[in-house]
XYZ file of C-alpha atoms in Angstrom:
591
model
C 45.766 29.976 37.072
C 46.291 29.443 40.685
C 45.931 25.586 39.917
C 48.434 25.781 37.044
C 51.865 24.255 37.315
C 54.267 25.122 34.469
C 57.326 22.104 34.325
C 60.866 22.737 33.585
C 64.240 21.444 34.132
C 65.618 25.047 35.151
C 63.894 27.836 36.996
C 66.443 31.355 37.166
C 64.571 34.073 40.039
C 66.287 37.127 39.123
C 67.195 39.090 35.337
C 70.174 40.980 36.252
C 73.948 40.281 35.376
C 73.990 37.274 37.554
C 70.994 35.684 36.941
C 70.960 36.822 32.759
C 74.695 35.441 32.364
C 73.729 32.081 34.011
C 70.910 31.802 31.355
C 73.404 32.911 28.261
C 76.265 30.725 29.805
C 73.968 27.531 30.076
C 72.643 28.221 26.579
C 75.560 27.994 25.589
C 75.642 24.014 26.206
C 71.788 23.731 24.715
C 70.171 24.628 28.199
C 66.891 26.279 28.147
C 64.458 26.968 31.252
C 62.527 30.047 32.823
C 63.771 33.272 34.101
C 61.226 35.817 36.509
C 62.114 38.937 37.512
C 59.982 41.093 39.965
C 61.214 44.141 37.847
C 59.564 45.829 34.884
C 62.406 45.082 32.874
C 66.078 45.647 32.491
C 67.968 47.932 34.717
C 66.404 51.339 34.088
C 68.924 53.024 36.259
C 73.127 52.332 35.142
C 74.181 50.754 38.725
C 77.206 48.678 37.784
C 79.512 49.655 35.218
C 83.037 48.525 35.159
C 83.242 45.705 33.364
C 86.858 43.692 33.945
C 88.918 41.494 32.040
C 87.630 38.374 34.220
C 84.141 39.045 33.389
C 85.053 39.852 29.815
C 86.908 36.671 29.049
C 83.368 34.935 30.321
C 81.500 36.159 28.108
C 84.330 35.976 25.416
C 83.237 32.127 25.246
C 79.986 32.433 24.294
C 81.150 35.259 22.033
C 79.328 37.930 23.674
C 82.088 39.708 24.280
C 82.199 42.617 21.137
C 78.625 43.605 21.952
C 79.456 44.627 25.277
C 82.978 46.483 23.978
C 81.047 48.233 21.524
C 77.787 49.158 23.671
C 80.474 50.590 26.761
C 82.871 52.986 26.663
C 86.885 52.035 26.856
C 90.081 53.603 26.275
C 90.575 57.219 27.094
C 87.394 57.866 28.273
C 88.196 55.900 31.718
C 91.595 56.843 31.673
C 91.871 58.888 35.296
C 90.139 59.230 38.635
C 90.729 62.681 39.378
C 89.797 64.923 42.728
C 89.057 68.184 42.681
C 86.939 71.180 43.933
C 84.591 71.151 41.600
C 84.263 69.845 37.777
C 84.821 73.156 36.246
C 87.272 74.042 38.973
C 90.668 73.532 40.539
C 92.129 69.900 40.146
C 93.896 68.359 43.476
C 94.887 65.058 41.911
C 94.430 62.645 39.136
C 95.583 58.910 39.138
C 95.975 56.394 36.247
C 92.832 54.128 36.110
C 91.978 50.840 35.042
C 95.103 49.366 33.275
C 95.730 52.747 31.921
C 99.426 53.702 33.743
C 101.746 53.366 31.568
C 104.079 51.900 34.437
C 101.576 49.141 34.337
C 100.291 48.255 31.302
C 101.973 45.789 30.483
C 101.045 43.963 33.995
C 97.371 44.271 32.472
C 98.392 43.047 28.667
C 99.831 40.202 30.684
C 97.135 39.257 32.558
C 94.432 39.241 29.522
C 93.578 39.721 25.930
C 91.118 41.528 27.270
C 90.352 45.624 28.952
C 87.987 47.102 30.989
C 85.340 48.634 29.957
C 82.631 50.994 31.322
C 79.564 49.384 30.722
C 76.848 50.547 32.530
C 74.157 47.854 34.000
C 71.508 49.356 31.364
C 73.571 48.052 28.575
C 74.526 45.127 30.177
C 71.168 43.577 31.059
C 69.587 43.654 27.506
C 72.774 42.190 25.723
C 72.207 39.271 28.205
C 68.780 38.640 28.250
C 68.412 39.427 24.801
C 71.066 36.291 24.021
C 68.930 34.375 26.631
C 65.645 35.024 24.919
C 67.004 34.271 21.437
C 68.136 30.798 22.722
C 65.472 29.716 23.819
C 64.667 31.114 27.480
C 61.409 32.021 28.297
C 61.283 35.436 30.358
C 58.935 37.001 32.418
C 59.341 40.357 34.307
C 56.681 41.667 36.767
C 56.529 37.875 38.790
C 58.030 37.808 42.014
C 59.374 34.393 43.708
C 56.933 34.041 46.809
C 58.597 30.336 48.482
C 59.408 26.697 47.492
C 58.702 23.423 48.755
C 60.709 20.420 47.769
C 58.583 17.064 47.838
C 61.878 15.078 46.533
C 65.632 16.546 46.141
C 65.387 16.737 42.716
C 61.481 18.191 42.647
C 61.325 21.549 43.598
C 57.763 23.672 43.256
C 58.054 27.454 43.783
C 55.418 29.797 44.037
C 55.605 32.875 41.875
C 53.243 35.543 41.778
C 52.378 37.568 38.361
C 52.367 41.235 39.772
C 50.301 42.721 37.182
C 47.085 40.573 37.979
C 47.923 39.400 41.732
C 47.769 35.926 41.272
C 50.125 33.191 42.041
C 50.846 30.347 40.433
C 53.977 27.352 40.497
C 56.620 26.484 38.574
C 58.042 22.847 39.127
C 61.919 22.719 37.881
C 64.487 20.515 39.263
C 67.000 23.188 39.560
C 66.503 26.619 40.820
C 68.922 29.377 41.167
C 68.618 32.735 43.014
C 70.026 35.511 41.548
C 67.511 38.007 42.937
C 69.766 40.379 44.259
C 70.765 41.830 47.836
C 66.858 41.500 48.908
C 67.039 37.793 47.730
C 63.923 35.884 48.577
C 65.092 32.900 47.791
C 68.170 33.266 49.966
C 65.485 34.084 52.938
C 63.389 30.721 52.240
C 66.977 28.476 52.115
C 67.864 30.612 55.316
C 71.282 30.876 54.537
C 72.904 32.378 57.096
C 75.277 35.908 56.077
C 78.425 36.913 57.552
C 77.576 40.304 58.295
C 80.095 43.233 59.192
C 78.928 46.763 60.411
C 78.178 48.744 57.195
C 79.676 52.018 55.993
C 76.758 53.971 55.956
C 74.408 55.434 53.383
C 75.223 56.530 49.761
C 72.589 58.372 47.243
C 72.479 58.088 43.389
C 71.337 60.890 41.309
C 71.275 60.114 37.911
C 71.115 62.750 35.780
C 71.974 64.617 31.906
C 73.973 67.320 31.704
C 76.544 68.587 29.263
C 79.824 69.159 30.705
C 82.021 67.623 27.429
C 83.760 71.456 27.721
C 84.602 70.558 31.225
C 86.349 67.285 30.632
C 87.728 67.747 27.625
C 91.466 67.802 29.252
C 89.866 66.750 32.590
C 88.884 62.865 30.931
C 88.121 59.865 33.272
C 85.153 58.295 34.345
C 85.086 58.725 38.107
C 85.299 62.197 39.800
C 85.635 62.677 43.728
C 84.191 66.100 44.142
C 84.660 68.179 47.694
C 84.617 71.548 49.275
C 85.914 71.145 52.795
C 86.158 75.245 52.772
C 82.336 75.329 52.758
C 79.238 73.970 55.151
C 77.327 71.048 53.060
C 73.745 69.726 53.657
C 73.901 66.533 55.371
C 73.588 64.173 52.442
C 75.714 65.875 50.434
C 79.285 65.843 52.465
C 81.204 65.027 49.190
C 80.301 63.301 46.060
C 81.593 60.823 43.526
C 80.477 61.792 39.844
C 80.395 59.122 37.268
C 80.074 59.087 34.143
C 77.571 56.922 32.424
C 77.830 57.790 28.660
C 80.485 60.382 27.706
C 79.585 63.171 28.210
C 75.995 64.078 29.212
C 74.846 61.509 31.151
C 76.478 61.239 34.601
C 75.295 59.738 38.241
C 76.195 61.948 41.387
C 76.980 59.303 44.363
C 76.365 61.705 47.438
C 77.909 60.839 50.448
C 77.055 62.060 53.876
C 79.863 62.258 56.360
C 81.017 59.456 58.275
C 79.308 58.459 61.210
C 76.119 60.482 60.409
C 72.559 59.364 61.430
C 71.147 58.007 57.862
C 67.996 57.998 59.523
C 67.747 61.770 60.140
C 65.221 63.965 58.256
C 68.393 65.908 57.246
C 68.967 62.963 54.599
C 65.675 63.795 52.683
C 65.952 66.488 49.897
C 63.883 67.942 47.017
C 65.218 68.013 43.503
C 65.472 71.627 43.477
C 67.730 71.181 46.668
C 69.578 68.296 44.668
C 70.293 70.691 41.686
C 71.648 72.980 43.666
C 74.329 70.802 44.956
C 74.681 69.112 41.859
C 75.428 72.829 40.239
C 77.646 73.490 42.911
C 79.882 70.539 42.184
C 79.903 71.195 38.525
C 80.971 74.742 39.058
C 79.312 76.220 36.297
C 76.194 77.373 36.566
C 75.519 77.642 32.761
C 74.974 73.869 32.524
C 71.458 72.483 32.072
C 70.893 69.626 34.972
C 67.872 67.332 34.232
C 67.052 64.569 37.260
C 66.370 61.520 35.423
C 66.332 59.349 38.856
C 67.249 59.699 42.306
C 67.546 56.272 44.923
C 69.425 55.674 48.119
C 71.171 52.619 49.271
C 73.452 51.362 51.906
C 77.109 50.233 52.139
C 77.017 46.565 53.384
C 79.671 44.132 53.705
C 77.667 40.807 54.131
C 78.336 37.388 52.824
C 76.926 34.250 52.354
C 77.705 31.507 54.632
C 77.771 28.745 52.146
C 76.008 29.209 48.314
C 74.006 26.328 47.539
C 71.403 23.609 49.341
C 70.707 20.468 47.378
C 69.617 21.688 43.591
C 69.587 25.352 44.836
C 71.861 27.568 44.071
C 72.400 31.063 45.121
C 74.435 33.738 43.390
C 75.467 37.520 42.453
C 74.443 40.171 45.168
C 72.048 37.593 46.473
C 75.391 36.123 47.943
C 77.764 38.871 48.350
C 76.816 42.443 49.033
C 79.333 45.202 48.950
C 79.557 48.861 47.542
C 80.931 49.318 44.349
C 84.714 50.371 45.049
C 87.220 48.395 42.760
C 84.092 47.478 40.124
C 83.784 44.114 41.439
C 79.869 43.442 41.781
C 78.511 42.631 38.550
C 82.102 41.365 37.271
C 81.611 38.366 40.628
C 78.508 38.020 39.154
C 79.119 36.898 35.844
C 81.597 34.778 37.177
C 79.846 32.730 39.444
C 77.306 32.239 36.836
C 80.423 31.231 34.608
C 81.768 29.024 37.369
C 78.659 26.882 37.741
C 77.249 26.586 34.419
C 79.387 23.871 32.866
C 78.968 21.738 36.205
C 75.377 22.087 35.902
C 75.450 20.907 32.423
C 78.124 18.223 32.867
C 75.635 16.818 35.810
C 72.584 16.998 33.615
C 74.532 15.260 30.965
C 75.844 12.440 33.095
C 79.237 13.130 32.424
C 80.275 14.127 35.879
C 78.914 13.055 39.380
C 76.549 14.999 41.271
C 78.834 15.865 43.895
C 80.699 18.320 41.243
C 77.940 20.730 41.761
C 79.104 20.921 45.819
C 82.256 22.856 44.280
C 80.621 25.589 43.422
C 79.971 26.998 46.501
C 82.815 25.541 47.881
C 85.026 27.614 44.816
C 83.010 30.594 44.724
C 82.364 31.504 48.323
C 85.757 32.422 49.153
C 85.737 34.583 46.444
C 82.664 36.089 47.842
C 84.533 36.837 51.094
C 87.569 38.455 49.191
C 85.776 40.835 47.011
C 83.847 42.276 49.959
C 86.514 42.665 52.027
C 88.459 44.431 49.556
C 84.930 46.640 48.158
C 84.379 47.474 51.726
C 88.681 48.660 52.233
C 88.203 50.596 49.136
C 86.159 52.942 50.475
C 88.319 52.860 53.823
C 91.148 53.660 52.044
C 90.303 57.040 51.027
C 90.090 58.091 54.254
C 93.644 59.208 54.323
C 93.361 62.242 51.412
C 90.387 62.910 53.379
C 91.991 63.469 57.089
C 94.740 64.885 55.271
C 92.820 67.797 53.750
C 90.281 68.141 56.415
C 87.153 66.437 55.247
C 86.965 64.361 58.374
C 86.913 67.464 60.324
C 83.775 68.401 61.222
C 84.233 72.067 62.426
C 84.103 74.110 59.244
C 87.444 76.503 60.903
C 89.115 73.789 61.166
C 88.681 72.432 58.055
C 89.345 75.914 56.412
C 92.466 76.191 58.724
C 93.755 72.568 57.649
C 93.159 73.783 53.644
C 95.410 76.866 54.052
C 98.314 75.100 55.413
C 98.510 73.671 51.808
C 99.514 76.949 50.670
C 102.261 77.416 53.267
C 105.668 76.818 51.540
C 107.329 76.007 54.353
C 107.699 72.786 57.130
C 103.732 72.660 57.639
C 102.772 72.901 54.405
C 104.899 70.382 52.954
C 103.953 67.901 55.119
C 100.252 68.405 54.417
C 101.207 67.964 50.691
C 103.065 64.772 51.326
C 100.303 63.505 53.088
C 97.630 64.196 50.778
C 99.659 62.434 48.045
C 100.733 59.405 49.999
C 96.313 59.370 50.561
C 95.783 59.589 46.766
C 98.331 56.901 45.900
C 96.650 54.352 48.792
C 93.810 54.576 46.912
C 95.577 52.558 43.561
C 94.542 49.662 45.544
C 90.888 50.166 43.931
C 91.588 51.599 40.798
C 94.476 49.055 39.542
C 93.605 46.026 41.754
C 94.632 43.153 39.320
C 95.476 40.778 41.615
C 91.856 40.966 43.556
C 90.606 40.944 39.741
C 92.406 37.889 38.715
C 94.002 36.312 41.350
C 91.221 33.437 42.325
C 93.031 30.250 43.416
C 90.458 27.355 43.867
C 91.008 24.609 46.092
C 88.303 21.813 45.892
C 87.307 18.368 44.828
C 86.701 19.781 40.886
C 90.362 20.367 40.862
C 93.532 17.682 41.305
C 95.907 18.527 43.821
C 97.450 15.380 44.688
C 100.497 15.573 42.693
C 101.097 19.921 44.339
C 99.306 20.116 47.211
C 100.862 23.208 48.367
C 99.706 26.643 46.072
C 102.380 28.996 45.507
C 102.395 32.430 47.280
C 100.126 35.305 45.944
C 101.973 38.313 45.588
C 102.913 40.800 48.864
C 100.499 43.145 47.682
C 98.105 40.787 45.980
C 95.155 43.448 45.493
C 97.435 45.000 43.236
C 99.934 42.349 41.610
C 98.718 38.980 39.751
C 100.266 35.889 40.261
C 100.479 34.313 36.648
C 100.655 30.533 36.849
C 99.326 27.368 35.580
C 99.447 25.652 39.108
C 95.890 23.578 39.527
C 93.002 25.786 40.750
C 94.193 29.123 38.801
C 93.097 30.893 35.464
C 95.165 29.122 32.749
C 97.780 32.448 31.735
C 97.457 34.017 28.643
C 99.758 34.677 25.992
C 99.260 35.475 22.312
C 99.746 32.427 19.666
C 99.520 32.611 16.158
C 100.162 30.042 13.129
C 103.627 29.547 11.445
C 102.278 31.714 8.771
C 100.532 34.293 10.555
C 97.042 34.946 10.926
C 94.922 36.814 13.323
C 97.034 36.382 16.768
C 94.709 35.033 19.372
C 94.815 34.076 23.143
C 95.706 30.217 24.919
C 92.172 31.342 26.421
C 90.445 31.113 23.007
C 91.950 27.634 22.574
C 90.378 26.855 26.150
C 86.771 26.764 27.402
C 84.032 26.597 25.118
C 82.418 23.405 27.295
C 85.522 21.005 27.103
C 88.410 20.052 28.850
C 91.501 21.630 27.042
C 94.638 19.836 27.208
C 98.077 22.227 26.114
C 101.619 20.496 25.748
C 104.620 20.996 23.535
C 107.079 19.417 21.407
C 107.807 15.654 22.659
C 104.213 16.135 24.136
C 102.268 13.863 21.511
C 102.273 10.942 23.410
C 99.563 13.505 25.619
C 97.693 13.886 23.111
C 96.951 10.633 21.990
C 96.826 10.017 25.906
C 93.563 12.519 25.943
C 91.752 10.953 23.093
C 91.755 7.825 24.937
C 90.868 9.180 28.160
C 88.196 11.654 27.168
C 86.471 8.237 25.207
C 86.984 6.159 28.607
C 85.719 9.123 30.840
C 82.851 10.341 28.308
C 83.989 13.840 27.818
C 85.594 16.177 24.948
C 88.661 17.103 25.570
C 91.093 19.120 22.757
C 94.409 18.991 22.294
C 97.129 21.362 20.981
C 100.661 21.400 20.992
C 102.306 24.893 21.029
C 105.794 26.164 20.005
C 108.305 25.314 17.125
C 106.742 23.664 14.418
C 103.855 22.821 16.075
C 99.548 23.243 16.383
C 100.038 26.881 17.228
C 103.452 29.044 17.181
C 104.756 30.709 20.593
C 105.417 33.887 18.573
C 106.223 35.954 21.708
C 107.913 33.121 24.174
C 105.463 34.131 26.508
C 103.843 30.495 26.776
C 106.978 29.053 27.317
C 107.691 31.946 30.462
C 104.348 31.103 31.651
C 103.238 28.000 31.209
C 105.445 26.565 34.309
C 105.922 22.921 32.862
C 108.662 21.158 30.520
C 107.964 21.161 26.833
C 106.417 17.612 27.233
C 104.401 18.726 30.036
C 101.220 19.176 29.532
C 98.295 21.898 31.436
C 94.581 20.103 31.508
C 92.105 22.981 31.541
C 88.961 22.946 32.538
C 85.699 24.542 30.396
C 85.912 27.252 32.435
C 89.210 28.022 31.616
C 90.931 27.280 35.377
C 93.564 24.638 35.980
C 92.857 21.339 36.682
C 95.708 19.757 37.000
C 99.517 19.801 34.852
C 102.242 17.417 34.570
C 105.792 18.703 34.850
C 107.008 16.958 31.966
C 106.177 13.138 29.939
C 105.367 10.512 32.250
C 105.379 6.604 31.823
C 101.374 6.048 31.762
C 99.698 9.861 30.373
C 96.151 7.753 29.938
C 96.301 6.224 33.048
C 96.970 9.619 34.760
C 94.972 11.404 32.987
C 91.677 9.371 33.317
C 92.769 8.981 37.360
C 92.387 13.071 37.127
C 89.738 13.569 35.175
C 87.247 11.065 37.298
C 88.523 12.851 40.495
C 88.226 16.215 38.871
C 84.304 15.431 37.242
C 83.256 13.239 40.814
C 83.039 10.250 38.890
């Protein structure tokens, strides 16, 4: 075996959402290759869970979509985060979660045809790699990536090693991609350097089953902070966020110690019985079963890739971008940057764009990469105001007991501990309705034409929270709802989009567009669809909210790409639409 050298065109390191999604995605376009995985199998432990609306449109286009809706749980279930003194006890606060304030639905309706959903990484995995399998990927778990060599830039040999029998043996692809995670080994071989911040310390996951469906049933929401500042706490146990993973037995207990402590200490190593005990004293009733189904520690980084490729390598998911999981955006960036370079990689295999269209992908992605660790990392920051405010950061247990009385006093001191609390609890919307850091990616690079608006409109003041909706080049073409002019099932812009072609929108007086993109996409060598939307036309504008959105005349016209972002628009007709559009689309595919 150690002779043996096993060909093909694509070689995935890594099983998990990033590296699973890339094999689905490029399936999707006829791709097939090899996927290892140094695990056993799927996640056997839930890790992720929120699924967004970005990641959901993804896998919307390969129709993957309902599976995950139906395997997660949506809707009221992760309708609050709530803090309180225990889960059977008294209730501090509760905020809106996840699209679910009324004051801002319609913001999230806006934004997507799609909701979150809480689908945990156990779920998620075999949905993906099931998909991947079934079109034709060839999967092995247990075989680690040991190091590459690459004889010729488009000839790369990797060494793998089969960890049930010890040996090695190579695989020769002329792609690989490393999606192995925050230990990646293939990131160590490329020596990419990462942007590294100091991290936020140590967190510990207990997963476990236990029945509390009596305790939630008018406490519902998915995410629990948990804390007893009255009382002393072991130091691992300081506070705790409790998850849910399926409603409502199985739940994961994220123990944190206090800031600043030594993670290193021997006061960070427990016994289960020692874990029950806390876990029972956070639950608050001590008639409740707990059963340990898994217990694992990791830290809270905030590290980045420097760049995400080298040559035919590519590098993605926590291999690239390492964060805690505050605002749900780890395996959501994930499935996106698999989304992002999957119809490059194709369109470069097939000829139809230059190689240089596969630079963009880093170029795109890694500045997303910075963002969403940035704002993981501030999540957790931002909850230290509640904390000061009701004396978790104290650490002299008095204190802390004196600082939780003054919440009773009805007077001058008291209401100023109450205001301050709340202002704390509201800071923290930042992670729970983030839409903007969710959906506000504005990409600036050679895979997208600026020449005709070089300069991108403003994001919103508050641009974690708020999305910008707007067809300007680089962003995620809006949504609205269209239907036929006898109606049908209502569906998005996005379905007409994606799909591995160029889309092309325009309206009435917008034909001579159309007939421009047939020409072009036979001079250029790509599909490209066409549909005219509003009165009378392809598709009906039922709800005006194209015509509010859409940002050009109604013989304008908004050329999407097949991953659904901008790629360029036209204000309104022009005298040569072919000309243009083939000048666009050779810039835009690195012809």
């Amino acid at each position: 075996m150690a002779d043996e050298i096993i060909k093909t065109d694509l070689l995935i390191v890594g099983a998990g959402p990033a590296g699973a999604a890339l094999a689905c995605f490029l399936s999707s376009y006829g791709r097939k290759g090899i996927i290892i995985s140094a695990a056993s199998g799927t996640a056997h432990t839930p890790r992720a869970h929120i699924t967004n609306m970005a990641a959901l449109e993804c896998l919307r286009d390969i129709g993957l979509d309902r599976q995950c809706i139906d395997a997660g749980a949506a809707g009221n279930h992760m309708v609050h985060t709530r803090w309180c003194h225990s889960m059977a006890g008294d209730e501090y606060a509760r905020l809106y979660s996840w699209g679910n304030d009324p004051k801002r639905k319609g913001d999230y309706d806006a934004a997507s045809p799609c909701d979150h959903v809480d689908l945990p990484q156990t779920e998620l995995e075999p949905i993906l790699t099931r998909r991947a399998i079934h079109t034709g990927w060839t999967l092995r778990f247990d075989t680690s990536f040991v190091s590459f060599t690459r004889p010729e830039p488009d000839v790369i040999i990797s060494e793998v090693k089969d960890n049930l029998s010890g040996k090695t043996y190579k695989i020769q692809s002329r792609f690989l991609f490393g999606c192995d995670g925050a230990r990646s080994q293939v990131i160590r071989e490329l020596k990419i350097p990462l942007i590294k911040k100091p991290g936020q310390g140590l967190a510990l996951n207990v997963l476990l089953k236990a029945d509390l469906s009596h305790l939630v049933k008018n406490r519902t929401g998915n995410l629990h902070w948990v804390f007893q500042p009255e009382k002393e706490h072991p130091a691992w146990g300081w506070a705790c966020i409790v998850r849910m993973v399926r409603p409502w037995d199985e739940w994961m207990f994220i123990f944190l110690p206090p800031p600043g402590a030594d993670v290193k200490g021997d006061d960070m190593i427990a016994s289960n019985e020692e874990y029950i005990a806390r876990v029972k004293q956070f639950i608050g009733d001590e008639s409740v079963d707990v059963e340990i189904r898994d217990v694992s520690k990791w830290m809270i980084n905030e590290t980045v890739a420097e760049y995400y490729s080298d040559g035919n390598i590519f590098c993605l998911g926590d291999a690239v971008h390492r964060h805690p999981p505050f605002n749900g955006l780890g395996s959501n960036t994930c499935i996106q940057d698999a989304f992002n370079l999957a119809w490059k990689l194709d369109y470069v295999m097939s000829r139809r764009a230059g190689p240089s269209l596969l630079d963009t992908y880093s170029t795109e992605r890694q500045p997303v990469g910075v963002d969403i660790i940035t704002r993981a990392n501030q999540g957790l920051r931002d909850h230290a105001f509640w904390m000061k405010s009701i004396g978790m950061l104290e650490p002299d247990l008095e204190k802390r007991k004196a600082i939780l009385a003054e919440f009773e006093d009805k007077g001058e001191v008291g209401r100023k501990r109450r205001q301050e609390f709340q202002a704390g609890i509201e800071n923290t919307g930042t992670e729970f309705h983030g839409l903007g850091i969710e959906m506000n990616q504005q990409y600036r690079s050679n895979a997208v034409y600026h020449g005709d608006e070089p300069d991108a409109p403003a994001l919103p003041q508050d641009a974690v929270r708020e999305h910008l909706i707007s067809s300007y080049p680089g962003m995620r073409l809006p949504h609205a709802w269209l239907n036929t002019r006898k109606p049908g099932k209502q569906f998005s812009t996005i379905d007409l989009a994606g799909h591995g072609r160029f889309c092309l929108l325009t309206g009435p007086g917008g034909h001579k567009w159309k007939e421009a993109a047939a020409s072009a996409a036979k001079a250029v060598g790509v599909e490209i669809v066409s549909y005219s939307i509003g009165w009378k036309e392809d598709y009906e504008d039922v709800y005006f909210d194209w015509v509010k959105r859409r940002e050009v005349e109604e013989d304008g016209c908004v050329l999407v790409r097949p991953d659904r972002f901008v790629a360029w628009r036209s204000k309104s007709m022009i005298s040569n639409p072919q000309e243009k559009l083939e000048k666009v689309l050779r810039k835009v595919l690195c012809l």
